[in-house]
Coordinates of C-alpha atoms in Angstrom, one line a residue:
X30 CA 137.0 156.7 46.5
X31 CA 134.7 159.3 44.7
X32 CA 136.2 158.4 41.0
X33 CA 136.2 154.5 42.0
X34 CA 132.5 154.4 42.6
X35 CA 132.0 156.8 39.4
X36 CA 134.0 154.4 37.0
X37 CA 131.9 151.0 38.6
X38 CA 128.8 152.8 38.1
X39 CA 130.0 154.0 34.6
X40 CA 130.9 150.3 34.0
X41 CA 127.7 149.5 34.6
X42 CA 125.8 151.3 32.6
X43 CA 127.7 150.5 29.6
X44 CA 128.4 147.1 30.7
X45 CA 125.7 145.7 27.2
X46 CA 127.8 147.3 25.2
X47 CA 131.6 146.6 26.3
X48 CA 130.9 143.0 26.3
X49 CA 131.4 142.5 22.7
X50 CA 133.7 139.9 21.2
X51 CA 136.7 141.4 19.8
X52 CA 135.9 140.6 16.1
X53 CA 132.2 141.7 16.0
X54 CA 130.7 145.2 16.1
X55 CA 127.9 145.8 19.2
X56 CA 125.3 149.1 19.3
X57 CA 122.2 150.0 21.0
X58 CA 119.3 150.2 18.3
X59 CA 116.7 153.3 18.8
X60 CA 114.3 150.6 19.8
X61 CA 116.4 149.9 22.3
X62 CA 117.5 146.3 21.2
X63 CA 121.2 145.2 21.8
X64 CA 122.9 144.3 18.2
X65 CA 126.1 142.5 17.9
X66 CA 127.4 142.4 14.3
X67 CA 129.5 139.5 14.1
X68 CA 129.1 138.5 9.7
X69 CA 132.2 138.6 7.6
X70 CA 135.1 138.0 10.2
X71 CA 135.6 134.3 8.8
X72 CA 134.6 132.9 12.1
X73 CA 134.4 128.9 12.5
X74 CA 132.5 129.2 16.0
X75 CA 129.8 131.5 17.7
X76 CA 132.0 133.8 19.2
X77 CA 132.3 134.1 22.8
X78 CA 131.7 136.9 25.2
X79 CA 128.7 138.4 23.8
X80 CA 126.2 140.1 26.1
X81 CA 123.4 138.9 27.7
X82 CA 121.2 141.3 26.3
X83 CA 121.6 140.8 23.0
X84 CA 118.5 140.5 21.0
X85 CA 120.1 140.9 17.2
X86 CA 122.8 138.2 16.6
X87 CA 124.5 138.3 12.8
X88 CA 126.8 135.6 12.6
X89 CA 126.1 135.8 8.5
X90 CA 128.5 135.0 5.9
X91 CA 131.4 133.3 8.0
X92 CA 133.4 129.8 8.3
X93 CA 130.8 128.1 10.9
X94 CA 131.0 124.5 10.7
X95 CA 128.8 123.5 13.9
X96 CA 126.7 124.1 16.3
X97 CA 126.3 123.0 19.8
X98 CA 124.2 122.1 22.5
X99 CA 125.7 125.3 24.4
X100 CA 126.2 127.8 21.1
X101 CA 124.2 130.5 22.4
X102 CA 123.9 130.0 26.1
X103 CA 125.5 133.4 26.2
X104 CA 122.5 135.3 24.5
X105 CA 119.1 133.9 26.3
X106 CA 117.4 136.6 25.2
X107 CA 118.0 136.8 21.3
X108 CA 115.2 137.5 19.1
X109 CA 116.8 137.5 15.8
X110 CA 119.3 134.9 14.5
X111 CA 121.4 135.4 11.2
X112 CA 123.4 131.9 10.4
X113 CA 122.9 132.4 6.7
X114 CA 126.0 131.8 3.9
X115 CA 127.9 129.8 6.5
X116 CA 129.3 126.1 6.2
X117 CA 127.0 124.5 9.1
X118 CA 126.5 121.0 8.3
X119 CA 126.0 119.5 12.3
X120 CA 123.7 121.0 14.5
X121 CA 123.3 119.2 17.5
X122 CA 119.8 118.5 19.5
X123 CA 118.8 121.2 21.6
X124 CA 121.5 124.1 20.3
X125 CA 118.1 126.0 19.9
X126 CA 115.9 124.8 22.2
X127 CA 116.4 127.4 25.1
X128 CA 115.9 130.3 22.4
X129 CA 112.3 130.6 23.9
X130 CA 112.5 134.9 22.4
X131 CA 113.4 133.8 19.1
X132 CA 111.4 135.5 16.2
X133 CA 113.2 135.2 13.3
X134 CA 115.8 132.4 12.3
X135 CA 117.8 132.2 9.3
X136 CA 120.1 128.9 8.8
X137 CA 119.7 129.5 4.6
X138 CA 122.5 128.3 2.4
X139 CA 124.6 125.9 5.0
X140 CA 125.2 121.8 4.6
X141 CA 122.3 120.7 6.8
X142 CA 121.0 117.3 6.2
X143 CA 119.5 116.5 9.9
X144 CA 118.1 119.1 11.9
X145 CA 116.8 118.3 15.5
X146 CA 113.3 119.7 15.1
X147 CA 112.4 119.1 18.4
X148 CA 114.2 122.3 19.4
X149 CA 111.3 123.9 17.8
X150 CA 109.2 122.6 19.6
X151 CA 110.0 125.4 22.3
X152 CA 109.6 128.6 19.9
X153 CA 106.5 128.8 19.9
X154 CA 107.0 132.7 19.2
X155 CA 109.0 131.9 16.0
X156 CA 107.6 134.3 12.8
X157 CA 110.5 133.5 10.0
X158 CA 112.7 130.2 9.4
X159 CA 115.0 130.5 6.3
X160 CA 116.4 126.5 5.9
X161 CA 116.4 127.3 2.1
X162 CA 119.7 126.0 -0.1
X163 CA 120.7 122.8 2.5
X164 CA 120.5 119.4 2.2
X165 CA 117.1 118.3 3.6
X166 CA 116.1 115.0 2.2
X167 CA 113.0 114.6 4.4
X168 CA 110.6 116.2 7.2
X169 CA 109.0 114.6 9.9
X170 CA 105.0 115.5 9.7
X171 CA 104.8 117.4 13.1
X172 CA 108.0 119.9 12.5
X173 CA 106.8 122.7 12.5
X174 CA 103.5 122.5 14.3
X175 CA 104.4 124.5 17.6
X176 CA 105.0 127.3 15.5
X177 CA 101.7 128.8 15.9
X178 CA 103.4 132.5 14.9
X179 CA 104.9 131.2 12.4
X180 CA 104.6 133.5 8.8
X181 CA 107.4 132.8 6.4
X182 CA 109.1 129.4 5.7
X183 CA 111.9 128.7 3.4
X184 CA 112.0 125.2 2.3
X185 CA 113.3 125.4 -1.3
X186 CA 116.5 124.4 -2.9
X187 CA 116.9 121.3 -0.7
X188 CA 116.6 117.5 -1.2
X189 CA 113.2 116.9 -0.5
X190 CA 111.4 114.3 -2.1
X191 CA 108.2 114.1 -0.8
X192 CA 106.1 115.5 2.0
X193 CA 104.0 113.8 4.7
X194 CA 100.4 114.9 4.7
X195 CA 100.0 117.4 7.4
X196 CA 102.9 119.1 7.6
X197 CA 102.1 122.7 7.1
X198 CA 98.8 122.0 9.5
X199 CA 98.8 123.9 12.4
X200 CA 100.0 126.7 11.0
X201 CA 97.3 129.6 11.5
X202 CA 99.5 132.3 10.9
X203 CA 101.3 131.1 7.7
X204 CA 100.9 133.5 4.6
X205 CA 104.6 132.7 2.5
X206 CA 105.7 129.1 1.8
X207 CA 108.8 128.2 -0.7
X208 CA 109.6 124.6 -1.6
X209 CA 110.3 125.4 -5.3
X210 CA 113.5 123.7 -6.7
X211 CA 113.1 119.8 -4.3
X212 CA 113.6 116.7 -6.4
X213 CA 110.0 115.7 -5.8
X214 CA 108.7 112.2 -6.4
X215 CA 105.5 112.9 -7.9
X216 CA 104.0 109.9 -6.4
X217 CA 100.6 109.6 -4.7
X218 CA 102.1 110.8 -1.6
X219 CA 102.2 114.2 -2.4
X220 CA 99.2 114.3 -4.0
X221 CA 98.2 115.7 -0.8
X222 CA 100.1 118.7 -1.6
X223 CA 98.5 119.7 -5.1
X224 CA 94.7 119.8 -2.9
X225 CA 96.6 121.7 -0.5
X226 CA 97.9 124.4 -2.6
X227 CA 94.7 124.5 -4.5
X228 CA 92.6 125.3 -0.7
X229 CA 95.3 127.5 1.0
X230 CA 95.7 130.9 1.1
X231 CA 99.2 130.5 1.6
X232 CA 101.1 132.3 -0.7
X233 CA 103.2 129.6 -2.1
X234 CA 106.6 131.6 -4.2
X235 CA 107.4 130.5 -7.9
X236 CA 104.9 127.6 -7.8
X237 CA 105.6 127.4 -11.2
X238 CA 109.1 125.3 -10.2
X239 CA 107.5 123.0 -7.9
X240 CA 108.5 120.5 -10.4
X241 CA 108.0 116.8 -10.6
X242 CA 111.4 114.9 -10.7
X243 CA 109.8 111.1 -10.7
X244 CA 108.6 109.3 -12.1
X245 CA 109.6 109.7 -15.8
X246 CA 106.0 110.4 -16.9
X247 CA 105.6 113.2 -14.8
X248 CA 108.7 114.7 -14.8
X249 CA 108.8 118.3 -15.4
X250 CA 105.0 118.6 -14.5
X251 CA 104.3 121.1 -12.3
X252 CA 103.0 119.1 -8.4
X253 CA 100.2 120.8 -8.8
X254 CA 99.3 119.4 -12.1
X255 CA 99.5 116.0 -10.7
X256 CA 96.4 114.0 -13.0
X257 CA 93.5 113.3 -11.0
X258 CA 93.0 110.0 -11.8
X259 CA 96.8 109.0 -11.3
X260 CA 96.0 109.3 -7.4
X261 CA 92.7 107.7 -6.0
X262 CA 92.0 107.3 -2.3
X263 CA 91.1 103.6 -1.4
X264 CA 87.6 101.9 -1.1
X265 CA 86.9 99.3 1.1
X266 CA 84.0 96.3 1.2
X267 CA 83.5 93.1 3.3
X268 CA 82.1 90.0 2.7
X269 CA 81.5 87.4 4.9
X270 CA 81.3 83.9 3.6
X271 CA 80.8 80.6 5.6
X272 CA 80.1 76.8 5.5
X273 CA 76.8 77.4 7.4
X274 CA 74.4 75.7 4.2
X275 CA 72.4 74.1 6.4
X276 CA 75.3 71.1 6.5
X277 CA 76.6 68.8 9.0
X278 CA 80.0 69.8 9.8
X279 CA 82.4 67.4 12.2
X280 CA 85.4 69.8 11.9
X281 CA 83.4 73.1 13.4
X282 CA 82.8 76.5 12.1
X283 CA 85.2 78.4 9.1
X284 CA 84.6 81.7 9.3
X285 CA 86.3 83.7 5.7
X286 CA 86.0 87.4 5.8
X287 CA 86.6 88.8 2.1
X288 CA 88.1 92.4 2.2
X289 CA 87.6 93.7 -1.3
X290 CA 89.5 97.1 -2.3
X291 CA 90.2 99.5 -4.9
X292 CA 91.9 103.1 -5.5
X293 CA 95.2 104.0 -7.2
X294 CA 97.9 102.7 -6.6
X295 CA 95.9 99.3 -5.1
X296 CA 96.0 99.5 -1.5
X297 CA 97.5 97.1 0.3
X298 CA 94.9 95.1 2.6
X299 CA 95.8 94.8 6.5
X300 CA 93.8 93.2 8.7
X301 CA 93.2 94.2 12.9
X302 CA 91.8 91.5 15.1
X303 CA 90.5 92.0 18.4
X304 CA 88.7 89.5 21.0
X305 CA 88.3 89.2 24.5
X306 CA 92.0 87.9 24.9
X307 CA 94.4 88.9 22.3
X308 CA 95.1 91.6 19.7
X309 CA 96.2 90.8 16.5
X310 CA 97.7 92.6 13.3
X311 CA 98.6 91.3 10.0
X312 CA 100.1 93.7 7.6
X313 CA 99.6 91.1 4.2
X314 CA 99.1 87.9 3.6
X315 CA 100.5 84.9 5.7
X316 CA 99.8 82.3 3.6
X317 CA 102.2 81.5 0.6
X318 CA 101.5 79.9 -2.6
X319 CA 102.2 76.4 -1.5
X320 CA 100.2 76.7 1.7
X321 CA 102.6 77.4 4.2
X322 CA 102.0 79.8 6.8
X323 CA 104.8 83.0 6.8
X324 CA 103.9 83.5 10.5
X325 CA 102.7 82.6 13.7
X326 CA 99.2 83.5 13.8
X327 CA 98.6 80.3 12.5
X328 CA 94.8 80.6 13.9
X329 CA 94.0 83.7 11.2
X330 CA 95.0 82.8 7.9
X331 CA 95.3 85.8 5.3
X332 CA 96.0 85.2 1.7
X333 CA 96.9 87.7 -1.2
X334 CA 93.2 88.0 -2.4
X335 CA 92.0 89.8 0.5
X336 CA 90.1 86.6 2.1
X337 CA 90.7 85.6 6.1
X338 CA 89.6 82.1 7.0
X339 CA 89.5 81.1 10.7
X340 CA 89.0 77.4 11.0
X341 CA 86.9 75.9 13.9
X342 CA 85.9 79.6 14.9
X343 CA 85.0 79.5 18.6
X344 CA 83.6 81.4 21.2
X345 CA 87.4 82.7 21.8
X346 CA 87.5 84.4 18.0
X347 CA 84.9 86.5 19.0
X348 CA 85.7 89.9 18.3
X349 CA 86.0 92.9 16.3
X350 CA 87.6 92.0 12.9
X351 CA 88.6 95.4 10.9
X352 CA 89.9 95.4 7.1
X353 CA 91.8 98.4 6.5
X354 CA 93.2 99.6 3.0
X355 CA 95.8 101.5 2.4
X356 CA 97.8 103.3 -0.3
X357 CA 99.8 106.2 -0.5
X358 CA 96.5 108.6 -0.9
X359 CA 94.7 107.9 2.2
X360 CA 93.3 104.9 4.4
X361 CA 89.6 103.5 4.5
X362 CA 88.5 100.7 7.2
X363 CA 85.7 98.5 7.8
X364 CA 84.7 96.3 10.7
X365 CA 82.4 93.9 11.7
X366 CA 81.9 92.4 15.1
X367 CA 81.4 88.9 15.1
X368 CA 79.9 86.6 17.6
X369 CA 78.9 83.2 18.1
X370 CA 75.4 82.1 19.6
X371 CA 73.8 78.7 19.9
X372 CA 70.1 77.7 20.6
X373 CA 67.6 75.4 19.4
X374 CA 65.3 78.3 18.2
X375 CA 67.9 81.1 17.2
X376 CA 65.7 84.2 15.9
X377 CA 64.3 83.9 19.0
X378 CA 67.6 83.1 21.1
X379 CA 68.8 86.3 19.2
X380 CA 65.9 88.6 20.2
X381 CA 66.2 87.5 23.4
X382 CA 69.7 88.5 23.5
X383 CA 69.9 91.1 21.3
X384 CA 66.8 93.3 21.4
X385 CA 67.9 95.9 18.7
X386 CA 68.2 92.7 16.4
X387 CA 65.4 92.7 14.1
X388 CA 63.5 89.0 13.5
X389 CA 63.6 88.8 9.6
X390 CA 60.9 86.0 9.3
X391 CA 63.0 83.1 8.2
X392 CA 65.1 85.3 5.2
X393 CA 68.7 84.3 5.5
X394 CA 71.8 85.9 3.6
X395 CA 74.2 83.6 2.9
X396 CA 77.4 83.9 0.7
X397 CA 78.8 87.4 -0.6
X398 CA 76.9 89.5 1.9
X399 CA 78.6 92.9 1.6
X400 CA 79.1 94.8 4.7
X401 CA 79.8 98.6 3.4
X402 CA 82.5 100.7 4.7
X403 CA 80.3 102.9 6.2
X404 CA 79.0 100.3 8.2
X405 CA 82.2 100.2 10.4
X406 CA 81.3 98.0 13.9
X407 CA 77.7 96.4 12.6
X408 CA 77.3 93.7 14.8
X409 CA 77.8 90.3 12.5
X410 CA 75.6 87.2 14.9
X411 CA 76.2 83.7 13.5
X412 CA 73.5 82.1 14.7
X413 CA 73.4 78.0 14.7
X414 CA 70.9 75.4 15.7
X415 CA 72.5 73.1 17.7
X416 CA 69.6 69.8 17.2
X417 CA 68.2 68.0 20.3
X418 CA 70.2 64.8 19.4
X419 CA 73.2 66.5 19.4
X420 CA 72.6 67.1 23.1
X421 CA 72.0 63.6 24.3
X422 CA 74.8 62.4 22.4
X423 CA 77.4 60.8 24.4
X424 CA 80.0 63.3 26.5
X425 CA 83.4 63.1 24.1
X426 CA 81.7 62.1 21.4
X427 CA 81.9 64.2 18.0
X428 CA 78.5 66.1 17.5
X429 CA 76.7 66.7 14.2
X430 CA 76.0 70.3 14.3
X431 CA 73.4 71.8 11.7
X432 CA 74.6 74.8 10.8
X433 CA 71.8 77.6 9.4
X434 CA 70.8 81.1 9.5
X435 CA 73.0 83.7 9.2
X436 CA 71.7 87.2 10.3
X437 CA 73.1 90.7 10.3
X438 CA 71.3 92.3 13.5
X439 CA 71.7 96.1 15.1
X440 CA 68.0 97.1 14.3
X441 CA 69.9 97.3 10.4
X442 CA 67.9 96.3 7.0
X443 CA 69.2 93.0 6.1
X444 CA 70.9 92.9 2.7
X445 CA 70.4 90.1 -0.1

């Protein structure tokens, strides 16, 4: 009995270091950590039977084709991961995700194309990630941004075209970054990139090689010679332009909102639309050539120019109207909120209602008032002047409505 409970306590004891798989090598490291040495045995899986305790995993240099959800459920506790040199080209979501110890992870020269980056998500601890020499064609912009530890990343001698702005944010602790040798698209969405590198303190490796693939005239060029005035972030202005000439208008109110823009390339001009009981976007214009309407906001009609009419405005068009420009630099917006009061006196109806509004002594603004980009959410008050005939005019019947000043109130100077 003596010699049975000395062997189970023996076993034990070394019970970290039996449980090796056959084909790898395990040891005790003088810091204590568990190592199994699994690289060179021409193994197509993760082996099983490794120890719990295993902080050191080299799976290195072998035939591994794939990795699963439940890879490494045997080693909760790993720190460092070799995968390098292998032949991975699927990784299924979450095979990492339970890694939550994970300090260092090297998947370098393998066949991955899609990675589940939400598994990173969890290692937050994470100091080293070697993707270099795979497939990547693309990165979503919040990858990497858990990795608050994170000091080393290997993104070079992939696929990757271009890069969303923001992806190496979040990164406090970042000092190496390699993306040299990626077929880069030098267009104005990576002009992000050359400001980036020019601010950072990143060390970025062999910059030099960052090289412009497309298009022809830049290829060869360095990203971070990308010509300033190749890539321009967008401006934005607003006009507002109505029927309101002091005429008589049977058919109601047109409201036209001009959204002027420039950069490079030419932003593209969307336009947001909110009132009290709908919410409306319109990525482009909805009116064709020939006057047909491409969709079913029939009410908001948007051509290529930039210009937004809404016939017979109401009291239901009220709203906040935004022009937003875009292009593959940045995004600029302006807005204007516009309302619809009636009176037979409207700078005083307007006071009344508004008291930041300023009474401008009879001065109207007509066509091509510009409302800057600055300006976003000045308060735009149509004011008409609805006659006393109009009033005694007979219910159903079609009133004459005079239609006059125009004023830009919020306590603002009025422009001319």
């Amino acid at each position: 009995m003596r010699s049975l409970l000395y062997c189970l306590g023996l076993a034990v004891l070394l019970g970290p270091c039996l449980a090796c798989p056959s084909l790898c090598s395990c040891s005790t490291k003088k810091n204590g950590r568990l190592l199994a040495e699994c690289a060179y045995k021409d193994l197509q899986e993760v082996p099983k039977g490794l120890s719990s305790n295993v902080t050191i995993l080299t799976l290195s240099a072998n035939r591994i084709s794939w990795l699963g959800q439940g890879s490494f459920f045997e080693v909760p506790e790993v720190q460092s991961l070799w995968l390098g040199y292998n032949q991975i080209g699927v990784v299924e979501p979450g095979a990492f995700a339970l890694l939550v110890h994970l300090k260092n992870l090297d998947l370098s020269h393998n066949k991955i194309a899609d990675f589940p980056w939400e598994d990173l998500r969890n290692l937050s601890g994470l100091q080293i990630l070697k993707m270099n020499n795979n497939r990547l064609a693309g990165l979503p912009r919040d990858a990497f941004h858990s990795l608050k530890d994170l000091r080393s990343l290997w993104l070079n001698d992939n696929e990757l075209t271009t890069l969303a702005e923001g992806t190496f944010d979040n990164l406090p602790s970042l000092s190496q970054l390699q993306i040299f040798n990626n077929p880069f698209n030098c267009s104005c969405k990576v002009f992000w990139l050359k400001k980036w590198t020019e601010n950072t303190s990143v060390s970025i490796t062999k910059g030099g090689s960052t090289l412009c693939v497309a298009p022809g005239r830049l290829k060869g060029r360095a990203v971070t010679d990308i010509p300033d005035h190749h890539c321009i972030a967008p401006s934005v202005q607003l006009t507002y332009l109505s029927n309101l000439d002091n005429t008589v208008m049977y058919d109601g109110l047109t409201l036209t909102l001009h959204c002027s823009v420039a950069g490079s390339p030419l932003p593209e001009i969307r336009w947001k639309i909110q009132t009290s009981s709908r919410r409306v976007e319109i990525n482009g214009p909805n009116v064709a050539r020939d006057g047909n309407v491409k969709q079913s906001q029939e009410r908001f009609l948007v051509f290529k120019n930039g210009t937004m009419a809404i016939p017979k405005f109401s009291k239901e068009d009220e709203g906040i109207y935004t022009c937003l420009a875009v292009n593959d630099v940045g995004m600029r917006d302006v807005s204007v909120n516009v309302a619809l009061a009636g009176s037979e006196n409207p700078a005083e109806d307007l006071l009344r209602d508004d008291p930041q509004a300023s009474h401008f002594g009879g001065q109207s603004c007509y066509k091509g008032d510009e409302m800057d980009s600055s300006s976003a959410g000045e308060k735009l008050v149509i004011v008409y002047h609805m006659p006393r005939e109009s009033k005694s005019r007979a219910e159903g019947a079609t009133p004459q409505v005079h239609l006059g000043t125009l004023l830009l109130a919020l306590g603002i100077a009025l422009r001319c």
